Short mmCIF file of C-alpha atoms in Angstrom, two decimals:
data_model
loop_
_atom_site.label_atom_id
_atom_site.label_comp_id
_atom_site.label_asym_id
_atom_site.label_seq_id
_atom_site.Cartn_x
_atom_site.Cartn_y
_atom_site.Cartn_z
CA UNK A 1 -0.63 20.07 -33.50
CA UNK A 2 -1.32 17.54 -30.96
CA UNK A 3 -2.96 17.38 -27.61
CA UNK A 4 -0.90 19.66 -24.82
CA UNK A 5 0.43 16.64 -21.88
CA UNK A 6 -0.05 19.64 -19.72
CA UNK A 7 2.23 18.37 -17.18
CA UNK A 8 4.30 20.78 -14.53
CA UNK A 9 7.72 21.24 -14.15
CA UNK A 10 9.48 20.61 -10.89
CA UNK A 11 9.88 23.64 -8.80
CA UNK A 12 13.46 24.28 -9.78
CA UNK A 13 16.04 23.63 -6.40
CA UNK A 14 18.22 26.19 -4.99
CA UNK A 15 21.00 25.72 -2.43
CA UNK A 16 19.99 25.63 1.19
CA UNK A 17 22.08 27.74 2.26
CA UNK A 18 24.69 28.19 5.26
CA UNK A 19 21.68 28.53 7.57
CA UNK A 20 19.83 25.38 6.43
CA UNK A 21 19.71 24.28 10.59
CA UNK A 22 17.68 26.92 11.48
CA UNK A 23 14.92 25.39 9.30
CA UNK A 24 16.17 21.63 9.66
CA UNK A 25 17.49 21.30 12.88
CA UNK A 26 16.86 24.66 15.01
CA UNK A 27 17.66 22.87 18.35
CA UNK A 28 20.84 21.78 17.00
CA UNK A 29 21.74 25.71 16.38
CA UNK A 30 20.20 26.66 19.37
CA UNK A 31 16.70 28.07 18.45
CA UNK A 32 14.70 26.13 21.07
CA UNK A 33 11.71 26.26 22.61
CA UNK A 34 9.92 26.33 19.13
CA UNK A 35 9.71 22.21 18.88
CA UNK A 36 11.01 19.62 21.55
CA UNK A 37 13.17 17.55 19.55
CA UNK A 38 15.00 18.28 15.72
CA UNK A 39 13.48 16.15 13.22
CA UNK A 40 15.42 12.37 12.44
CA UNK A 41 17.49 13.06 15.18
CA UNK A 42 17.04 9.46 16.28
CA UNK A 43 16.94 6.26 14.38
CA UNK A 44 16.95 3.24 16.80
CA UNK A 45 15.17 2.63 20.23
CA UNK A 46 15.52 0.05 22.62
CA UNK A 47 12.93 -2.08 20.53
CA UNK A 48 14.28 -1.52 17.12
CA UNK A 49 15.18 -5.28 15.77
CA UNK A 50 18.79 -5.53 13.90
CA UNK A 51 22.25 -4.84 14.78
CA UNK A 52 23.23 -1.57 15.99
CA UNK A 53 25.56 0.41 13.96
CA UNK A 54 27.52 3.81 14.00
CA UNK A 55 27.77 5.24 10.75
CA UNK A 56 30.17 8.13 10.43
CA UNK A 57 32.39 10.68 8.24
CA UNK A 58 32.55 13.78 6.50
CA UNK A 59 31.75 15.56 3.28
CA UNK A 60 34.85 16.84 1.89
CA UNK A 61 35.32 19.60 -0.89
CA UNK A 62 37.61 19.90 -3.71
CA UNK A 63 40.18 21.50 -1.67
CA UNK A 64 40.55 18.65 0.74
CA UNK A 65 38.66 20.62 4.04
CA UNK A 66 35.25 18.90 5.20
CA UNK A 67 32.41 21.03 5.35
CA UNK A 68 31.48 21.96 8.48
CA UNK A 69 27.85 23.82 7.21
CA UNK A 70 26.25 20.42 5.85
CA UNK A 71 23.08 18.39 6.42
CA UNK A 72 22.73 14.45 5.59
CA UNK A 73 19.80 13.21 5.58
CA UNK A 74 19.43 8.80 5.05
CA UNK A 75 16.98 6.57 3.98
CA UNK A 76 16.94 2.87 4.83
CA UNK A 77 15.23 -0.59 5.25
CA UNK A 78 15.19 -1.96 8.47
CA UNK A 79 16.77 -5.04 9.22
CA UNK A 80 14.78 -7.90 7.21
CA UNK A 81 14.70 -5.42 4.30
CA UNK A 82 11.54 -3.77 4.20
CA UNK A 83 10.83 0.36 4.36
CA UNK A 84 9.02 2.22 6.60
CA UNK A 85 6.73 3.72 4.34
CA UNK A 86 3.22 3.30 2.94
CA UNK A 87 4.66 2.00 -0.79
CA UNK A 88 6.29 -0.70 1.04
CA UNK A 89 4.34 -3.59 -0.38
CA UNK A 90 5.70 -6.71 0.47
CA UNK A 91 5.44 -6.64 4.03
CA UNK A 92 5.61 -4.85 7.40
CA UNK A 93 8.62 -2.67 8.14
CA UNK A 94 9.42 -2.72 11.75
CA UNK A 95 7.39 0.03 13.40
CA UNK A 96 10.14 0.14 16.08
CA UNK A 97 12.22 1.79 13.45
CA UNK A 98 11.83 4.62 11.35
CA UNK A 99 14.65 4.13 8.73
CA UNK A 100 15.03 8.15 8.48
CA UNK A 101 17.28 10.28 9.80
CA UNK A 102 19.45 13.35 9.45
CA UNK A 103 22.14 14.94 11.13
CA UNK A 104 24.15 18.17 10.30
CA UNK A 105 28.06 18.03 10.29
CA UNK A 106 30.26 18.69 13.05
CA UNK A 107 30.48 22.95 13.14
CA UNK A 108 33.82 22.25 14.61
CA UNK A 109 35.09 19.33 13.42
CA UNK A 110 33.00 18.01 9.82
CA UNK A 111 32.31 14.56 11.13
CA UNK A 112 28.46 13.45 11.00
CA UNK A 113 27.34 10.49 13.03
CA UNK A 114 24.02 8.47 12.21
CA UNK A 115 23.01 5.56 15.12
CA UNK A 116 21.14 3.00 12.87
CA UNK A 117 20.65 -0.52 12.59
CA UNK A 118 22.05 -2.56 10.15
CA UNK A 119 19.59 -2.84 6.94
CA UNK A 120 18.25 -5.95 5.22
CA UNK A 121 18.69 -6.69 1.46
CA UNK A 122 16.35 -4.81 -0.45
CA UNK A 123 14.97 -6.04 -4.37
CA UNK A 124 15.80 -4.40 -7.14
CA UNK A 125 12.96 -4.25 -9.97
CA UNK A 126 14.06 -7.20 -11.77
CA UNK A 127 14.04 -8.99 -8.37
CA UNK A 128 17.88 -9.26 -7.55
CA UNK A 129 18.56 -8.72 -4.81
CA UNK A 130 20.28 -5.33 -4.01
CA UNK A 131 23.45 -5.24 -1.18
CA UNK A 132 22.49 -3.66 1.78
CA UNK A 133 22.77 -0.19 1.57
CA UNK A 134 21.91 3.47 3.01
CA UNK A 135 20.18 6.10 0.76
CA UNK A 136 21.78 9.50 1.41
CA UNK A 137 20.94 12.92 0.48
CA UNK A 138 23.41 15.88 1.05
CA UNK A 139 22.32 19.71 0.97
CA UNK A 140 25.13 22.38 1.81
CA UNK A 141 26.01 26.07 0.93
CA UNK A 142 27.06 25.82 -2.52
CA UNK A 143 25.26 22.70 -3.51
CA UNK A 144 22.36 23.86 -5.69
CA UNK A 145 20.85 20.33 -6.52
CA UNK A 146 20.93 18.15 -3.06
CA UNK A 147 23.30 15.36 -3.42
CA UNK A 148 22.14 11.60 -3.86
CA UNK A 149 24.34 8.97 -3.09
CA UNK A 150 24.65 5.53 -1.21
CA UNK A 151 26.44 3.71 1.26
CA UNK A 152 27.52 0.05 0.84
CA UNK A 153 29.07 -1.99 3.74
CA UNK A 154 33.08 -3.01 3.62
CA UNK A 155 32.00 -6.48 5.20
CA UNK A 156 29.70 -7.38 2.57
CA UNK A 157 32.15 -8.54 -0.02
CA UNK A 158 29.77 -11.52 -2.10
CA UNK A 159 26.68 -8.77 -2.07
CA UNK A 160 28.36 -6.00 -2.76
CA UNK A 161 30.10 -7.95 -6.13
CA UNK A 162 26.59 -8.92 -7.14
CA UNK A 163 24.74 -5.77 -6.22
CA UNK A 164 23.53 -4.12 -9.52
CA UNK A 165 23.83 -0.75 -8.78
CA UNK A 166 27.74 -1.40 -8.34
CA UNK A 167 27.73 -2.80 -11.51
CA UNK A 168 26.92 -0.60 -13.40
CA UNK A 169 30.06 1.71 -12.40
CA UNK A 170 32.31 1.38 -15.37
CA UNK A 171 35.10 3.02 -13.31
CA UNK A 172 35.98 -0.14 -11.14
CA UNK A 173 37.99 2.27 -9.03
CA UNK A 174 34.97 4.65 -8.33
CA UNK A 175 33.23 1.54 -6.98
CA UNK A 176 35.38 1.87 -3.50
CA UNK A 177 33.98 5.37 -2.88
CA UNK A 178 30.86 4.00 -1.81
CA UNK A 179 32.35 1.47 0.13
CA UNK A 180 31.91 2.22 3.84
CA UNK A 181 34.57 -0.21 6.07
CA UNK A 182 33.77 -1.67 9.05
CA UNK A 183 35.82 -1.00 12.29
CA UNK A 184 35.09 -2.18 16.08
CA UNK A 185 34.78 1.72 18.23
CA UNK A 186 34.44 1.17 22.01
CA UNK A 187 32.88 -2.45 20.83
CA UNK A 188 30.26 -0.93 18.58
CA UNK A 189 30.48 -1.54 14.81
CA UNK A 190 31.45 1.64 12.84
CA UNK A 191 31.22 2.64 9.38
CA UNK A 192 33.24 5.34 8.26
CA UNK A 193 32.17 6.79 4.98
CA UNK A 194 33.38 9.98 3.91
CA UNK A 195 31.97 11.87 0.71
CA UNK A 196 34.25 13.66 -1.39
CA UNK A 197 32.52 16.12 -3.59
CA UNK A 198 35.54 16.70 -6.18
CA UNK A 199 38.77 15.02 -6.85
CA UNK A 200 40.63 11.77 -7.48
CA UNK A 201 38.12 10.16 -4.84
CA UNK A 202 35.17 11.71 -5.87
CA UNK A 203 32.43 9.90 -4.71
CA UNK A 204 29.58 8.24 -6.82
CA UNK A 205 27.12 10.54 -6.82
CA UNK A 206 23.16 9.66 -8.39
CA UNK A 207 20.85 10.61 -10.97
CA UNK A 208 17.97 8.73 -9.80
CA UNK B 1 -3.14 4.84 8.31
CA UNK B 2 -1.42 7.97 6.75
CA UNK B 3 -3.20 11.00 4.93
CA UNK B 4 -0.78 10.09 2.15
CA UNK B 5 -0.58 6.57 1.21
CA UNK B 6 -4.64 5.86 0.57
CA UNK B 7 -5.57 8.34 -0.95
CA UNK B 8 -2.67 8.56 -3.56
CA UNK B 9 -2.43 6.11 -6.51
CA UNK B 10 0.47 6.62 -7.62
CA UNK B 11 3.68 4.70 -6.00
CA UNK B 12 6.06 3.81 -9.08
CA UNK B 13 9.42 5.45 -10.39
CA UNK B 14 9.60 8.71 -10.96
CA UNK B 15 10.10 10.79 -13.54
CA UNK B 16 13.58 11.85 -14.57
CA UNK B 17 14.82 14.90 -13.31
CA UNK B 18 15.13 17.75 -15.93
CA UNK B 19 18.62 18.84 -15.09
CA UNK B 20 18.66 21.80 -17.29
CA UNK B 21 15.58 23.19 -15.39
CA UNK B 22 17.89 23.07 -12.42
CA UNK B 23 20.65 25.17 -11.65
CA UNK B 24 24.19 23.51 -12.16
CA UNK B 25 26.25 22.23 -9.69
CA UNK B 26 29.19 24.42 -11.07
CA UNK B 27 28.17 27.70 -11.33
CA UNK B 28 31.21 30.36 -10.57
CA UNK B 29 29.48 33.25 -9.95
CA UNK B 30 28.47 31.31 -7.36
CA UNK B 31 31.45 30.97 -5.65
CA UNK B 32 31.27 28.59 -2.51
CA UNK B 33 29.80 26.35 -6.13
CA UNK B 34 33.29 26.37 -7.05
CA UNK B 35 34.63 23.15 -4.23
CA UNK B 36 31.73 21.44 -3.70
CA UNK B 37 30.17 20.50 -7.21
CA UNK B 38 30.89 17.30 -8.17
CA UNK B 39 32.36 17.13 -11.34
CA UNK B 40 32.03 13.30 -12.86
CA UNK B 41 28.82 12.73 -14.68
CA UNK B 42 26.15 11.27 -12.18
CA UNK B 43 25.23 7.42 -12.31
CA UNK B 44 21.83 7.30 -13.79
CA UNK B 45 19.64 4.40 -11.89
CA UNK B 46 16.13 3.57 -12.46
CA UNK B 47 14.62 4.34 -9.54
CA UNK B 48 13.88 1.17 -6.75
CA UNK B 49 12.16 0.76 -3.33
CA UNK B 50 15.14 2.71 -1.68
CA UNK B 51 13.91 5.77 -3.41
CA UNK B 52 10.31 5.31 -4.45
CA UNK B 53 9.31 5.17 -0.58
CA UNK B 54 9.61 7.29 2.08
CA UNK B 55 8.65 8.03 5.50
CA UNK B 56 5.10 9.25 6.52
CA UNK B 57 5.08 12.65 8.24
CA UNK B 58 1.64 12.73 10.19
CA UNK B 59 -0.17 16.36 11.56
CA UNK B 60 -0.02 14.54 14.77
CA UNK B 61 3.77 15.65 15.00
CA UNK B 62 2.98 19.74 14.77
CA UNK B 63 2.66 22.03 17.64
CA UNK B 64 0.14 24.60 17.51
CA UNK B 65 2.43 27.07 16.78
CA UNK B 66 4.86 25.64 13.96
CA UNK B 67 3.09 27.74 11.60
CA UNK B 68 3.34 31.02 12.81
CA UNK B 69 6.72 32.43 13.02
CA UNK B 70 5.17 35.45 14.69
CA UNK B 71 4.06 33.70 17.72
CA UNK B 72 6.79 30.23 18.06
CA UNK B 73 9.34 32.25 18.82
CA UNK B 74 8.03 35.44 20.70
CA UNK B 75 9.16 36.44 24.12
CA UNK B 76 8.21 40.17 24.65
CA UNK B 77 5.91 40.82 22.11
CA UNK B 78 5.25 40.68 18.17
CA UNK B 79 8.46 40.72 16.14
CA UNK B 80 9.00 43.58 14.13
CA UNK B 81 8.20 43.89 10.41
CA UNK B 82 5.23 43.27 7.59
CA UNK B 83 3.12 40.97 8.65
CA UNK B 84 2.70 38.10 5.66
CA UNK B 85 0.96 34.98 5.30
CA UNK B 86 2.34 32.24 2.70
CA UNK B 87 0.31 29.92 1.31
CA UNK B 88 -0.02 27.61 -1.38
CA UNK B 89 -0.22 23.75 -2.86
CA UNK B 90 1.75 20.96 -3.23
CA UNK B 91 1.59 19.15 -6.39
CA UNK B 92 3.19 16.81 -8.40
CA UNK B 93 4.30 17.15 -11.83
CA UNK B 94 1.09 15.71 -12.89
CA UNK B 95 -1.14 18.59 -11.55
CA UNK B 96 -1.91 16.46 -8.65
CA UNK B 97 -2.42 17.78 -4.96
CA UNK B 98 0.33 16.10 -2.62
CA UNK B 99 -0.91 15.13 1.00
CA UNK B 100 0.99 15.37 3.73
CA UNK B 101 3.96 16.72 2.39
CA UNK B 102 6.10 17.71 5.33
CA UNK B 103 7.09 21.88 4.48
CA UNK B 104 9.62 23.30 6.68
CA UNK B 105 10.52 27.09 6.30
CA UNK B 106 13.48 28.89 7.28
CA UNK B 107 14.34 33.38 7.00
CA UNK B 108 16.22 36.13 8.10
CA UNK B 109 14.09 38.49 10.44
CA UNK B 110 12.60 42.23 8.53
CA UNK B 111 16.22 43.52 8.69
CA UNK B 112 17.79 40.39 6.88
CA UNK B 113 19.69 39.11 10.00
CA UNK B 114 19.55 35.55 10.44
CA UNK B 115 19.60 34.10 13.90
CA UNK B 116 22.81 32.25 13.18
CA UNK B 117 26.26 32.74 15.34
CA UNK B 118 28.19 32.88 12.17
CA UNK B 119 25.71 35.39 10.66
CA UNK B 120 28.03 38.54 10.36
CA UNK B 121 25.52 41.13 8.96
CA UNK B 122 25.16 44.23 11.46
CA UNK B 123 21.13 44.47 11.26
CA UNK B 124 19.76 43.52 14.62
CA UNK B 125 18.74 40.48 16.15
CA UNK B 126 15.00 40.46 16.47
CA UNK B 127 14.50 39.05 20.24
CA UNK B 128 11.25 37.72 19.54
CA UNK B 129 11.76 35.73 15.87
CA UNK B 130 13.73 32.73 15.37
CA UNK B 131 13.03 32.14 12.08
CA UNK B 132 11.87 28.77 11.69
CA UNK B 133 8.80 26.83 10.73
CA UNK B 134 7.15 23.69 9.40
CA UNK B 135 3.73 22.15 8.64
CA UNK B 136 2.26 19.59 6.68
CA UNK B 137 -0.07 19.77 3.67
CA UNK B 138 -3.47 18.75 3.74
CA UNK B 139 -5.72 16.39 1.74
CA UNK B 140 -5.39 19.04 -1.08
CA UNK B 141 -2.00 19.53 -0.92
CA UNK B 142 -2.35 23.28 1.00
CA UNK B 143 -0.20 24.88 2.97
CA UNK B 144 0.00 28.04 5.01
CA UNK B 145 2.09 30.00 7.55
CA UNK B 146 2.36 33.59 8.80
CA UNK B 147 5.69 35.58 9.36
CA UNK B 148 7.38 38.36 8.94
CA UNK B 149 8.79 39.76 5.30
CA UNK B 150 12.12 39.09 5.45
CA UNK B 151 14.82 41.64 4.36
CA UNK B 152 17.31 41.63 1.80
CA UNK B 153 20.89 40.83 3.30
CA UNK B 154 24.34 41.22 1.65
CA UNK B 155 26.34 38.10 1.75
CA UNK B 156 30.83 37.56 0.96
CA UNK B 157 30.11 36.24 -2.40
CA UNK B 158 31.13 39.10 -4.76
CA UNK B 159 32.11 42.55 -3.19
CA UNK B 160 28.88 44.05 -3.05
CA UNK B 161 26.20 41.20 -3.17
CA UNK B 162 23.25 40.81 -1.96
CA UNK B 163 20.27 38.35 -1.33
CA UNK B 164 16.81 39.46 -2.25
CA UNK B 165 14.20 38.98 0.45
CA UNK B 166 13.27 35.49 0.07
CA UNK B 167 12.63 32.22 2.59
CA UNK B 168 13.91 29.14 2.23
CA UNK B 169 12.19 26.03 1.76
CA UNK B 170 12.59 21.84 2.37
CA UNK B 171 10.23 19.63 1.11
CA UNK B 172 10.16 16.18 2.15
CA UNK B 173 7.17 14.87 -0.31
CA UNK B 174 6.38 10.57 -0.11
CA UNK B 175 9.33 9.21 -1.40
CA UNK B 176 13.13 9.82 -0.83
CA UNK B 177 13.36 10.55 -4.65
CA UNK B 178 11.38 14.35 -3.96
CA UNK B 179 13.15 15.71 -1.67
CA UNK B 180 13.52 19.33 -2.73
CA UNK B 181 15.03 22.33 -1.30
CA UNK B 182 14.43 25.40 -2.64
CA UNK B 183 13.76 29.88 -1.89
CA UNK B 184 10.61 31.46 -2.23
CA UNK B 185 11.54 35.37 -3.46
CA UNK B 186 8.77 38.41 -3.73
CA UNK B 187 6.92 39.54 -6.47
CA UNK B 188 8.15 43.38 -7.61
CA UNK B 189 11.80 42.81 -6.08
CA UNK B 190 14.27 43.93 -8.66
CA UNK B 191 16.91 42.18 -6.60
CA UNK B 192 15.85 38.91 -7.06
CA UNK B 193 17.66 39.18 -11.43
CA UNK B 194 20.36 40.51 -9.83
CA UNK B 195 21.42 37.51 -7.57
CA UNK B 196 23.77 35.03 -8.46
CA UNK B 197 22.23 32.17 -6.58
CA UNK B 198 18.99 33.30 -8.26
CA UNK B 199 20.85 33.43 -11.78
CA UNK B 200 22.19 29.65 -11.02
CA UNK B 201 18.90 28.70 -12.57
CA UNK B 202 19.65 28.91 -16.21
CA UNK B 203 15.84 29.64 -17.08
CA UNK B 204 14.07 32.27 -17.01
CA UNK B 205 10.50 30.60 -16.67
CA UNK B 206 12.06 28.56 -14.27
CA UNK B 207 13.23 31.38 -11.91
CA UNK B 208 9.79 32.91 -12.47
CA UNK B 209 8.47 29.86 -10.75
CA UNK B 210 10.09 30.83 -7.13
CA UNK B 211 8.79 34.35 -7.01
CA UNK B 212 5.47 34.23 -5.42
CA UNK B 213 2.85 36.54 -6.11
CA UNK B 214 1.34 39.11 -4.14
CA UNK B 215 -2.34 37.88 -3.52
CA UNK B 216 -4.28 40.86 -2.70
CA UNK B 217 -7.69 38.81 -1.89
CA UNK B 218 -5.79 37.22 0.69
CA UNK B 219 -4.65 40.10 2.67
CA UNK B 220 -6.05 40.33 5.96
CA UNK B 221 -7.41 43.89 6.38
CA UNK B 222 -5.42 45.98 8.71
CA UNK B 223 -3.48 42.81 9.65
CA UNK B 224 -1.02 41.09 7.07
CA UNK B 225 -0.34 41.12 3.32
CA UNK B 226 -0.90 37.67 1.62
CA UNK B 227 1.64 35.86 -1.08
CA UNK B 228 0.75 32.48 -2.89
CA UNK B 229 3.62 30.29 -3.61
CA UNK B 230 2.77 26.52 -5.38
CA UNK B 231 5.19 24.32 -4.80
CA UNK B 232 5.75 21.17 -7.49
CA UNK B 233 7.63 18.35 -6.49
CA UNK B 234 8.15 15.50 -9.23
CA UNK B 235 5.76 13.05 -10.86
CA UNK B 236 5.55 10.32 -10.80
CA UNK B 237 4.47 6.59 -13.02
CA UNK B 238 1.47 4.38 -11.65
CA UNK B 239 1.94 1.46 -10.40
CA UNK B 240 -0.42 -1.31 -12.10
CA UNK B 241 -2.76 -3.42 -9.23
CA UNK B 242 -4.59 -6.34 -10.39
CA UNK B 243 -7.54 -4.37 -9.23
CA UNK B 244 -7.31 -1.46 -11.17
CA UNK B 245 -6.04 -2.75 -14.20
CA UNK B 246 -7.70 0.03 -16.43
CA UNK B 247 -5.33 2.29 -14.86
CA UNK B 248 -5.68 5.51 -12.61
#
């Protein structure tokens, strides 16, 4: 016998649920009056620094219909690359920007819709740099272990061909369904990335 | 400065996820499972900034109320039901106590109606409980609220299904690579084996893990019934500083 490591086990997850707003976002489903304002509901003020950006989609399931019960949460640097958080390191994230957000799907329609800034370039451990990217997180009825995945940016050919996480996608055709492509709306850059949880466009999905 | 980022060492990769501990993303008896599991193997990625930090939830953000599901949504009085207070810690797989964790908490009401517009069960509506609550753990990683015992509910999954009492919960721990969601059931319920959703986790000791005991020196007397529910979110490696060099 040797010594016990004695370490815990992660509390094991369990689906959120169809009623995950009503903990997440209870404005949004019309419990108010218990807090002002949802939680993430707003990424960028006036004084954020970086180029404003619409990013926007759905999650779709294996039968083709988007689900209209989800919640995305995202993650992300601000716009010289640094996080909003206290293991940031190398520097000072703007504090005009929190880099978190989260939005539920459309109950109507599926489509989600984050207002964000662009993000910086972010190192990898080896010190490459990474392509810009956003960190997402997806919880649903029916998804019993939430969902990591990230978004890339369509206009960000040369980074995206040297970012490392890309490379490692054996599937060259896989690599697209991270790919988010970038369209003018009403004059404000949009990035449409949808999230397909089955099928031929399955999206790359993380064990991080 | 945060509560969190001092006062814990620790800031590297985490560990790996035990995906066996964790109930599969295609699990039929589960059947909304069915559509929305993915079904390619996931990309493994050693972990970098984008998901060893996160963002810092601070007490300043809670209302005096957001623990207390009694009183945050009350209009005419107390909601009816058992009275209950949750409470618990916040570690890591290392033992450790997790600061200023940000818990939210979502139910049904005592009959097992949620307040939802697509929630089709025919229990009431409680007028005076929404349902919802959140706080933040303290320098030891604790954590408390007060509600109501929520009922068990059926739900369209198989013909005659249904939910044991249980509340939901979202942890959002210092780094985008916790996040957790999981339920909370109640010690004694013979429903909770009989759930699919609860039989998605494929072990035993694991499920054992989300039923949270009754703790009878916490009762209030002639006032609410206590339950203890520890929460662990992953560990995580130590990042080496020049100044600390013989480690943490």
């Amino acid at each position: 016998m040797v010594q016990s490591l004695d370490r815990l086990k992660e509390s094991p997850s369990q689906t959120a649920g169809p009623y995950v707003h009503i903990g997440c976002t209870p404005n949004w489903v019309g419990i108010t009056g218990v807090w002002d304002e949802d939680l993430g509901s707003v990424l960028v003020t006036p004084e954020t620094k970086g180029e404003r950006i619409v990013v926007t989609g759905r999650v779709i399931d294996g039968s083709g219909n988007p689900l209209k019960d989800a919640l995305l949460e995202i993650w992300q640097a601000d716009a010289a690359g640094f996080h909003n958080s206290p293991a940031e390191r190398r520097g000072k994230a703007d504090p005009a920007f929190k880099g978190w957000g989260r939005q539920p799907t459309d109950g109507t329609t599926g489509v989600y819709r984050f207002e964000t800034i662009k993000p910086g370039p972010v190192p990898f451990p080896d010190g490459r740099p990474m392509a810009p990217h956003i960190t997402f997180w997806i919880v649903a009825r029916g998804i019993n272990v939430g969902l990591h995945t990230r978004l890339y940016f369509g206009d960000e050919e040369a980074a995206n061909a040297a970012d490392p996480l890309l490379a490692r996608i054996e599937n060259r055709a896989r690599v697209a369904t991270l790919i988010a492509p970038r369209t003018l709306v009403e004059g404000v850059p949009t990035y449409t990335f949808d999230i397909h949880l089955q099928g031929d466009r399955e999206t790359v999905f993380l064990d991080i | 400065m945060s509560d969190q980022g001092s006062s814990h060492q620790r800031d590297g990769s985490f560990y790996q996820r035990d995906r066996d501990w964790h109930p599969p993303a295609f699990f039929p008896a589960y059947k909304t499972s069915v559509l929305r599991s993915p079904r390619q193997a996931l990309l493994s990625l050693g972990n970098t900034l984008s998901e060893m930090t996160g963002p810092v939830f601070g007490h300043d953000m809670l209302g005096p109320l957001d623990n207390d599901l009694i009183r945050n949504y009350a209009k005419t009085g107390d909601p009816i039901g058992q009275r209950i207070i949750v409470s618990g810690r916040v570690l890591d797989e290392d033992a450790r106590p997790l600061p200023g964790v940000l818990v939210e908490f979502w139910q049904a009401n005592a009959g097992g109606r949620y307040r939802h517009k697509k929630e089709s069960y025919l229990a009431a509506i409680d007028p005076n409980f929404g349902g919802c609550g959140r706080t933040i753990t303290d320098a030891e990683g604790r954590y408390t609220f007060r509600t109501i015992k929520p009922g068990a509910y059926p739900w369209p999954n198989g013909v005659n299904d249904w939910r044991p009492a249980h509340i939901h919960f979202s942890l959002f721990g210092h780094a985008f690579a916790q996040r957790l969601i999981t339920q909370m059931y109640f010690e004694g319920d013979p429903m909770i084996w009989q759930c699919p959703i609860v039989r998605s986790i494929p072990d035993d000791k694991a499920i054992e893990r989300l039923v949270a005991a009754l703790d009878r020196e916490s009762c209030l007397p002639m006032d609410a019934l206590a339950y203890k529910f520890d929460i662990v979110l992953r560990g995580r490696r130590s990042t080496l500083f020049e100044n600390r060099k013989e480690g943490n």
